[in-house]
Coordinates of C-alpha atoms and ligand atoms in Angstrom, one line a residue:
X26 CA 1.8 -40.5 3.6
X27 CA 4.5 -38.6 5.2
X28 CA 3.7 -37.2 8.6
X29 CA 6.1 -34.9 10.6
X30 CA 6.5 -34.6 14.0
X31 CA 6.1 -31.0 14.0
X32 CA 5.0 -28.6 11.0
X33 CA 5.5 -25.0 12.1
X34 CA 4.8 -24.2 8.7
X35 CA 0.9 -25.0 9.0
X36 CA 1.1 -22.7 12.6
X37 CA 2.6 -19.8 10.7
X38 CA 0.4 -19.9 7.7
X39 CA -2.1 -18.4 10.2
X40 CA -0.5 -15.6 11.5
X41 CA 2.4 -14.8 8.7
X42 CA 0.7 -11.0 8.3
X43 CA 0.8 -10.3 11.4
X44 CA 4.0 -11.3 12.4
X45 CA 5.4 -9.8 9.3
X46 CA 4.2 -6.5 10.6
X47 CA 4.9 -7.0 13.9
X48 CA 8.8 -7.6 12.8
X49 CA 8.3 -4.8 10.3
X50 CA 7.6 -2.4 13.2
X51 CA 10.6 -3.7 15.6
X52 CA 12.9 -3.0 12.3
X53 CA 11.4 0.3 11.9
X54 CA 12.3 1.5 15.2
X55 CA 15.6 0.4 15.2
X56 CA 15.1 -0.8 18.7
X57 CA 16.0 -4.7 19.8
X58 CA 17.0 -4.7 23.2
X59 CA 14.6 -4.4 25.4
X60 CA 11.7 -1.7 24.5
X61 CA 7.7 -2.0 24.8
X62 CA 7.2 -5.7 23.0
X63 CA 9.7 -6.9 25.9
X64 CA 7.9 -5.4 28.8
X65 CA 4.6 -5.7 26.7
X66 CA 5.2 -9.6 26.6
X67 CA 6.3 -9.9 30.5
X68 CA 2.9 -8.2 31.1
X69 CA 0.9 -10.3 28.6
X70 CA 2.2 -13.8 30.1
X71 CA 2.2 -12.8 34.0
X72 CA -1.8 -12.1 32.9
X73 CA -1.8 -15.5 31.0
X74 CA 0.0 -17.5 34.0
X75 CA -1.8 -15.3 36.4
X76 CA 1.3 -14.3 38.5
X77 CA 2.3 -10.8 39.9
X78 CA 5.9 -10.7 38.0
X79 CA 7.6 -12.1 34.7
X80 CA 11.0 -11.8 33.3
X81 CA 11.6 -12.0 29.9
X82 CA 15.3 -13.8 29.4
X83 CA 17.0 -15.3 26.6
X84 CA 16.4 -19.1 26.8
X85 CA 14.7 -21.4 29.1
X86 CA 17.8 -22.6 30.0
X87 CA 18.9 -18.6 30.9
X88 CA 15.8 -19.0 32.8
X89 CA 16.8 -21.7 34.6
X90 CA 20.1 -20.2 35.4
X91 CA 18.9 -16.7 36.4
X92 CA 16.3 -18.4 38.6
X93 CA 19.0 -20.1 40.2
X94 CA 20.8 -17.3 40.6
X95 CA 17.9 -15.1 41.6
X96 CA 17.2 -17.5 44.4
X97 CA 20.8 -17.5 45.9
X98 CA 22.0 -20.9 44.4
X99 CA 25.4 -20.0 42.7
X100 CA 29.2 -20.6 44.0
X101 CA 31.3 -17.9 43.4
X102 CA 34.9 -18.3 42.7
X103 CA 35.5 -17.1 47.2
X104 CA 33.1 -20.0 48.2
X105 CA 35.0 -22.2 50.3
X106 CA 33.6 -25.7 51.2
X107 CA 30.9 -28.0 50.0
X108 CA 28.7 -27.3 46.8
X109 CA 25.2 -26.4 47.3
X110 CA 22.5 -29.4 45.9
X111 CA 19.4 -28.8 44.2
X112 CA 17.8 -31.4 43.2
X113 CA 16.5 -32.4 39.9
X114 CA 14.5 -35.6 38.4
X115 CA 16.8 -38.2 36.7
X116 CA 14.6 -38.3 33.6
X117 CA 14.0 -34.7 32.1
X118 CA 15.9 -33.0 28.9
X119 CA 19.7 -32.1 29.8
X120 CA 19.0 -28.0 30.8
X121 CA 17.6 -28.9 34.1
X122 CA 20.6 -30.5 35.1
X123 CA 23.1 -28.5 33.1
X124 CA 22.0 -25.1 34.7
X125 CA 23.1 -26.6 37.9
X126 CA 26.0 -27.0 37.2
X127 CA 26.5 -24.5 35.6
X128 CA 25.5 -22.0 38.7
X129 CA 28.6 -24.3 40.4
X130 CA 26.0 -26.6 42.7
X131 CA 25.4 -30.2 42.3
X132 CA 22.7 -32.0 40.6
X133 CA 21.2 -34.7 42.9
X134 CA 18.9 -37.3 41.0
X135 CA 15.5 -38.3 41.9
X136 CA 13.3 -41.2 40.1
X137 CA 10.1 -40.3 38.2
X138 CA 7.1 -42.0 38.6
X139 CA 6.5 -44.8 36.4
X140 CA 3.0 -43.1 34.8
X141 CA 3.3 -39.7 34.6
X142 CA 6.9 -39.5 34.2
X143 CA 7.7 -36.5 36.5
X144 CA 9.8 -36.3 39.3
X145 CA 8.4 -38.9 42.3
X146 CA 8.1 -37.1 45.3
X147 CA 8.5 -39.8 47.6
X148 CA 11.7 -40.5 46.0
X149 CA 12.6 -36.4 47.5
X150 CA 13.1 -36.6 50.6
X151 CA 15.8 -39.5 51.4
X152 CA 17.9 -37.5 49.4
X153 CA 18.1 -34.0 51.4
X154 CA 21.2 -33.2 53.0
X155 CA 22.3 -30.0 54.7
X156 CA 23.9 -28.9 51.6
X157 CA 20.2 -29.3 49.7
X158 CA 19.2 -25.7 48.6
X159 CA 16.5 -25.9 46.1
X160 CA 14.6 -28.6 43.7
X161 CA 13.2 -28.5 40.7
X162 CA 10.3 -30.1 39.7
X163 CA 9.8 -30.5 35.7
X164 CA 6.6 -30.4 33.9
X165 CA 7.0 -33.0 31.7
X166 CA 5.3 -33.0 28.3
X167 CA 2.8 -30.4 29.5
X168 CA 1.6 -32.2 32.6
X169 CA 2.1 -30.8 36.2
X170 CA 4.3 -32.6 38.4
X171 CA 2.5 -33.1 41.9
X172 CA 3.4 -29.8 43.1
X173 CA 1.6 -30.0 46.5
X174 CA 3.4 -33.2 47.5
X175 CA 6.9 -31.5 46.0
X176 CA 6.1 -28.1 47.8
X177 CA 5.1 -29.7 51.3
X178 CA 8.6 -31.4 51.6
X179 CA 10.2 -28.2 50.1
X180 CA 8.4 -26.4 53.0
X181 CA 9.1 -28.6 55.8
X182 CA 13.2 -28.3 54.6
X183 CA 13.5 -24.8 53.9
X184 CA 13.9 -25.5 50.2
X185 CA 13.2 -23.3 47.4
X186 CA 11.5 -24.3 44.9
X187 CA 11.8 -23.6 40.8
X188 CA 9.5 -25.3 38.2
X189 CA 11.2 -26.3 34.7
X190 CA 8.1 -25.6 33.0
X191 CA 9.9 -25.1 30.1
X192 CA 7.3 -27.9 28.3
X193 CA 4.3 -26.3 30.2
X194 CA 2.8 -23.1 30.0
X195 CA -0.5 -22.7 30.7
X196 CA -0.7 -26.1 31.7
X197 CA -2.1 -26.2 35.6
X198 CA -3.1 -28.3 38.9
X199 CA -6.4 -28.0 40.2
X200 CA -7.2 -25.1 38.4
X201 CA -4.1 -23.4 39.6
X202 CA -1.3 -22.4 36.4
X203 CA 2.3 -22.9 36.5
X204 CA 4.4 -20.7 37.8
X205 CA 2.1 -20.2 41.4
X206 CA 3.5 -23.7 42.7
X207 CA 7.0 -22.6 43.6
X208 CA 9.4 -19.2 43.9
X209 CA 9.0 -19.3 40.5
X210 CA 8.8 -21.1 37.1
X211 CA 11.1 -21.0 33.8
X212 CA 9.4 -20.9 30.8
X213 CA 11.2 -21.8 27.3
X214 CA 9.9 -20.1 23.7
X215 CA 12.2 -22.6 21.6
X216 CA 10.3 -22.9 18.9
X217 CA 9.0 -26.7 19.3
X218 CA 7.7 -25.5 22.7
X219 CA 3.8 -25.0 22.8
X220 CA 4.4 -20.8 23.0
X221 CA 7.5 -21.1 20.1
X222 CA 9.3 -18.1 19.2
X223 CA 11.5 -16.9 16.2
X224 CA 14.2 -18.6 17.7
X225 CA 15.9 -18.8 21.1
X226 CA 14.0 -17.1 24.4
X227 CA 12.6 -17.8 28.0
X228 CA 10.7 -16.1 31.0
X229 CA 10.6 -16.6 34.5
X230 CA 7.6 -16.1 36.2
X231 CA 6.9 -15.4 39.8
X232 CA 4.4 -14.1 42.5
X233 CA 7.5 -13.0 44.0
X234 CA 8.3 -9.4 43.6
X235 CA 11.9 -9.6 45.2
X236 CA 12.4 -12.4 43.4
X237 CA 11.5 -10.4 40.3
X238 CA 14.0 -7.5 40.5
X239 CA 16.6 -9.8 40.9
X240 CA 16.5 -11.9 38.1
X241 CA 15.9 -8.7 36.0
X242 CA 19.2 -7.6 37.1
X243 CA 21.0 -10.8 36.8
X244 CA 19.9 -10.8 33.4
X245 CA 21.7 -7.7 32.5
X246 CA 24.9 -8.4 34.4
X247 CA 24.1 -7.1 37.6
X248 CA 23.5 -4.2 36.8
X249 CA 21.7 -1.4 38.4
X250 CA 21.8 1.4 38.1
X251 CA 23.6 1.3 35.0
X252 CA 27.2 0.4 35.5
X253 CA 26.9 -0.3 38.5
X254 CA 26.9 -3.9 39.9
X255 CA 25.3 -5.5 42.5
X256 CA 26.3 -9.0 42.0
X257 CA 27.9 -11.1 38.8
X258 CA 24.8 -11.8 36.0
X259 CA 25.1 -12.3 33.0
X260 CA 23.4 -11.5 29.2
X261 CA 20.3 -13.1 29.7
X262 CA 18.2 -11.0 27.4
X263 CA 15.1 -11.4 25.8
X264 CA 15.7 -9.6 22.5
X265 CA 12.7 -7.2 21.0
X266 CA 12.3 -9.5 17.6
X267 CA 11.1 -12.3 19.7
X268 CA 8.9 -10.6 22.0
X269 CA 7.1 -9.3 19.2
X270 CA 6.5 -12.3 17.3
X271 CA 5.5 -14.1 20.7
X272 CA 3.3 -11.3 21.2
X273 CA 2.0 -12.5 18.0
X274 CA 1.2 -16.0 19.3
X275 CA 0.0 -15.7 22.9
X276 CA -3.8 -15.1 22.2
X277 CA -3.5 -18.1 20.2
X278 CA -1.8 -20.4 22.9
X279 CA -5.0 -21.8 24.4
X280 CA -7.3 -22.9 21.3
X281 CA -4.1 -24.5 20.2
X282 CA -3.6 -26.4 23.6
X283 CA -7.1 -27.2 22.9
X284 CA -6.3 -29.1 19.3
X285 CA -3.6 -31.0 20.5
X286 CA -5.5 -32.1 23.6
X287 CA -8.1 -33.2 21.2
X288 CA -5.2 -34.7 18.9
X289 CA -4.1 -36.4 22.3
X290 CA -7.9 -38.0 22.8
X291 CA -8.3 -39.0 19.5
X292 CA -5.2 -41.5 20.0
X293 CA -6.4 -42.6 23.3
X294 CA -9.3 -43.6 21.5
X295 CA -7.3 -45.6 18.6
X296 CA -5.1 -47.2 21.1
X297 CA -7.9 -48.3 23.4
X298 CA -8.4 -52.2 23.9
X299 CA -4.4 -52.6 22.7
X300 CA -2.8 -53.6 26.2
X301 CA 0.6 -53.6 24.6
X302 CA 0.4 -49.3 24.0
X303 CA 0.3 -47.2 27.7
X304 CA -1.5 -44.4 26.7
X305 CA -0.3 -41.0 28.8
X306 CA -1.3 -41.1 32.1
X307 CA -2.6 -37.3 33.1
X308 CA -4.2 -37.3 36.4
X309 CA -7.5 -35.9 37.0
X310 CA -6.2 -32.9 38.7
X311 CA -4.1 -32.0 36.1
X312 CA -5.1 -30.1 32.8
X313 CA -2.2 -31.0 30.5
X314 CA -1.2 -28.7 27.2
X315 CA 0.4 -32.0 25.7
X316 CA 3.9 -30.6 24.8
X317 CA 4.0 -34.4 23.7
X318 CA 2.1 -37.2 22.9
X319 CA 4.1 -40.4 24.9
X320 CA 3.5 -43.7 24.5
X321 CA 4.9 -46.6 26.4
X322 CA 5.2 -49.9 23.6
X323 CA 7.6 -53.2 24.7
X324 CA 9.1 -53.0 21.8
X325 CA 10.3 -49.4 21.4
X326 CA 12.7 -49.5 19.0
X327 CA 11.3 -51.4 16.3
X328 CA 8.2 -49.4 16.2
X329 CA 10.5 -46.9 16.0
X330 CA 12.0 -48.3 13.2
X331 CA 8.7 -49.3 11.6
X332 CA 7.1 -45.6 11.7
X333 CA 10.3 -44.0 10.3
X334 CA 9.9 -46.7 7.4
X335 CA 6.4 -45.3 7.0
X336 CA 7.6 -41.9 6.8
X337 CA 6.3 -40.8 10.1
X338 CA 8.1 -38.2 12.1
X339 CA 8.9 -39.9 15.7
X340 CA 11.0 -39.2 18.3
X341 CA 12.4 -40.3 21.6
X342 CA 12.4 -37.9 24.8
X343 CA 14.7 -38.8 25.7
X344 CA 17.4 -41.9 25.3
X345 CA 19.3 -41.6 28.3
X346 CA 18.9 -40.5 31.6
X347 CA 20.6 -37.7 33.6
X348 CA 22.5 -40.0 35.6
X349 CA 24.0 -41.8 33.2
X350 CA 25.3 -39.3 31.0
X351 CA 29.0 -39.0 30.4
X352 CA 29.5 -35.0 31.8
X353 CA 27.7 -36.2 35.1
X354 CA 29.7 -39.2 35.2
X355 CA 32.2 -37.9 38.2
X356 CA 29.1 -37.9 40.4
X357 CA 29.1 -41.3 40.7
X358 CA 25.8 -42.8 39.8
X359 CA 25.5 -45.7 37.9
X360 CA 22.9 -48.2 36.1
X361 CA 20.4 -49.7 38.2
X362 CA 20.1 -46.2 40.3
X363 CA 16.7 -44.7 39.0
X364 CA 14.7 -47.6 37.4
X365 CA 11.8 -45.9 36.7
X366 CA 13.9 -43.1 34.6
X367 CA 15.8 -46.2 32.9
X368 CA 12.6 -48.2 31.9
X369 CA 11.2 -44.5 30.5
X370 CA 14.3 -43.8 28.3
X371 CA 14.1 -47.3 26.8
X372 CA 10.4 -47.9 26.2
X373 CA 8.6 -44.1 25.5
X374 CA 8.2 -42.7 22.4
X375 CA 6.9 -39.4 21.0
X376 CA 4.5 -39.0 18.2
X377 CA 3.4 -36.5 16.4
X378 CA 0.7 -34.1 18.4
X379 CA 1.1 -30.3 17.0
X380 CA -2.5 -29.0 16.7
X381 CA -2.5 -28.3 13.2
X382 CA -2.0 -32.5 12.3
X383 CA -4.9 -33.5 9.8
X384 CA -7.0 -36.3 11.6
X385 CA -6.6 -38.6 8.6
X386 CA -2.4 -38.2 9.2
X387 CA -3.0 -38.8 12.6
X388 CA -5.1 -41.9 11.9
X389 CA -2.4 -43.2 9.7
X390 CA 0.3 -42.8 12.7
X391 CA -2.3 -45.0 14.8
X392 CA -2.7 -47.6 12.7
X393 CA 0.7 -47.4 12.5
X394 CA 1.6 -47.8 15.7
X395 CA -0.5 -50.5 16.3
X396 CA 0.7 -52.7 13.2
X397 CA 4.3 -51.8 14.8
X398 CA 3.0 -53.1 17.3
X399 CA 1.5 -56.6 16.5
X400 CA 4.7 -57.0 14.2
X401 CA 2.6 -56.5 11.6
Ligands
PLP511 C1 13.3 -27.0 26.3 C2 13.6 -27.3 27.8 C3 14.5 -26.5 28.5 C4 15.4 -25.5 27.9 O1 14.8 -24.5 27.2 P1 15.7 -23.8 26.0 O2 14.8 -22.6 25.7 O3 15.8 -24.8 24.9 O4 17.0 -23.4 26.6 C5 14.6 -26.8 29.9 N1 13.9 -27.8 30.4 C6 13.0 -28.5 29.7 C7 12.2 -29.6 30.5 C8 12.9 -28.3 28.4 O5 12.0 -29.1 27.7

């Protein structure tokens, strides 16, 4: 039986009219920057998330930068002295790190906690210093990091703070969404995301109206009125194509968090009773939207091996740490430094979770798993 990791095929079979007319009408009117299915979606997911503002930008790595930006982390070529710090969990995918380095400020690396995987507050504070502008908190796989814990130290230093919840819309914290923790959080539409678009796009979404306008001009260089520029953006556009075939998707987003939470219980279920498989961990305060399915096995890479053998699409999210990764290497960190991040990269492993996955496939993936397991 061959089982991918993701089938977008199976999502689209769903909705292929009405994206098909949806794209029709965006190539009818000739109109792809900006225009009503842009503002149309900012309006849709600030209702979705619940928050007073969104801005529709080009990736969620854009987002991440614009946010950045937007919040007054960025070294401009006059900046004299020491680079600002934000920081960032050791054990997230690359964007959270690049975009700070890419806004000229320094990525500082925190652990993760060993269960959830998100970034370990008490591992936060030791690492403030007077250069420390901002962190950012990831939502890992579609489960909130502990945002009140995160936020109380962000308060108590003056931080500001921007969720990467890139892997977590909709997902939320005792009954509060994403995106009302911090300033403001970055979405992602890649298309393996839970919202996935027609290729590359992002949002930022914020209760913070200031906040707001200025990302929405730092996405169009600065610009306002037109020609005129406040400060250096850059193209950070959310183009009308996507909008409308997100548009498309949003009403759907929650019935298919639902199926892959229910995907995510029946492997709970299977892997029950077998000690050597750590099920996710997702606290009770947390309502995850299971961007992935992670399990912890001792011997990663051979069940690896095993499922790709058996035709099942697996992955790993991810191999190597921030800290250790040759572009960050001139900050000086070295093996040993975030444990918790290390033991993550070498014993996790994603299986397949999208909500269309026939139970009988995912039944084969379990047993699986658990033969990979036993050596069997
Ligand atoms: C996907 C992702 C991003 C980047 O989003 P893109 O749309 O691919 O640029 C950032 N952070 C995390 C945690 C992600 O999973």
């Amino acid at each position: 039986m061959k089982v991918p990791l993701l089938d977008l095929k199976a999502q689209y079979k769903g909705i292929k009219e009405e994206t098909l007319k949806a794209i029709e009408e965006v190539l009818e009117s000739q109109r792809f920057i900006g225009g009503d299915n842009v503002s149309g979606l900012e309006e849709a997911v600030a209702a979705y998330s619940g928050t007073r503002c969104a801005v529709g930008v080009s990736s969620g790595t854009d987002a991440l930068i614009a946010a950045l930006m937007g919040v007054g982390v960025y070294r401009s070529p006059l900046d004299e002295g020491r680079a600002d710090e934000v920081i960032v969990p050791a054990y997230t995918f690359f964007a959270t790190a690049g975009s700070v380095w890419r806004v000229g400020a320094r990525p500082v690396f925190a652990d993760i906690e060993a269960d959830t995987y998100n970034i370990k507050a008490d591992d936060i504070e030791g690492r403030i210093t007077p250069h420390t502008k901002a962190v950012i908190p990831v939502h890992l796989y579609g489960q909130c990091a502990d945002m009140e814990a995160v936020c109380q130290i962000a308060s108590r230093h003056g931080l500001k703070v921007i969720e990467d919840a890139a892997q977590a819309i909709g997902a939320s914290q005792n009954g509060v969404k994403v995106g009302n923790f911090g300033d403001c959080a970055c979405l992602s539409f890649f298309p393996s995301k839970n919202l996935g678009g027609l290729g590359d796009g992002g949002m930022v979404i914020t209760n913070d109206e200031a906040l707001a306008r200025r990302v929405r001009e730092i996405r169009n260089h600065g610009m306002e009125p037109k020609y005129y520029h406040k400060h250096v953006g850059g193209n950070f556009r959310l183009d009308a194509l996507q909008a409308a075939g997100l548009l498309v998707k949003l009403p759907h987003l929650d019935r298919w968090a639902q199926m892959r939470r229910a995907n995510a219980a029946a492997y709970d279920e299977a892997f029950c009773g077998i000690d050597e498989i750590k099920i996710p961990k997702i606290r009770p305060e947390n309502y995850s939207i299971y961007n992935q399915y992670i399990i912890e096995v001792p011997n990663r890479d051979a069940v690896l091996d095993a499922l790709r053998a058996a035709d099942i699409g697996c992955e790993i999210y991810y191999p190597l740490p921030l800290h250790l990764q040759e572009c960050f290497s001139a900050l000086g960190y070295k093996e040993g430094d975030f444990p918790n991040s290390e033991y993550a990269a070498k014993h996790t492993l994603a299986l397949p979770i999208y909500p269309e996955l026939p139970l009988e496939q995912l039944r084969y993936v379990a047993k699986s798993v658990s033969d990979a397991v036993a050596g069997k």
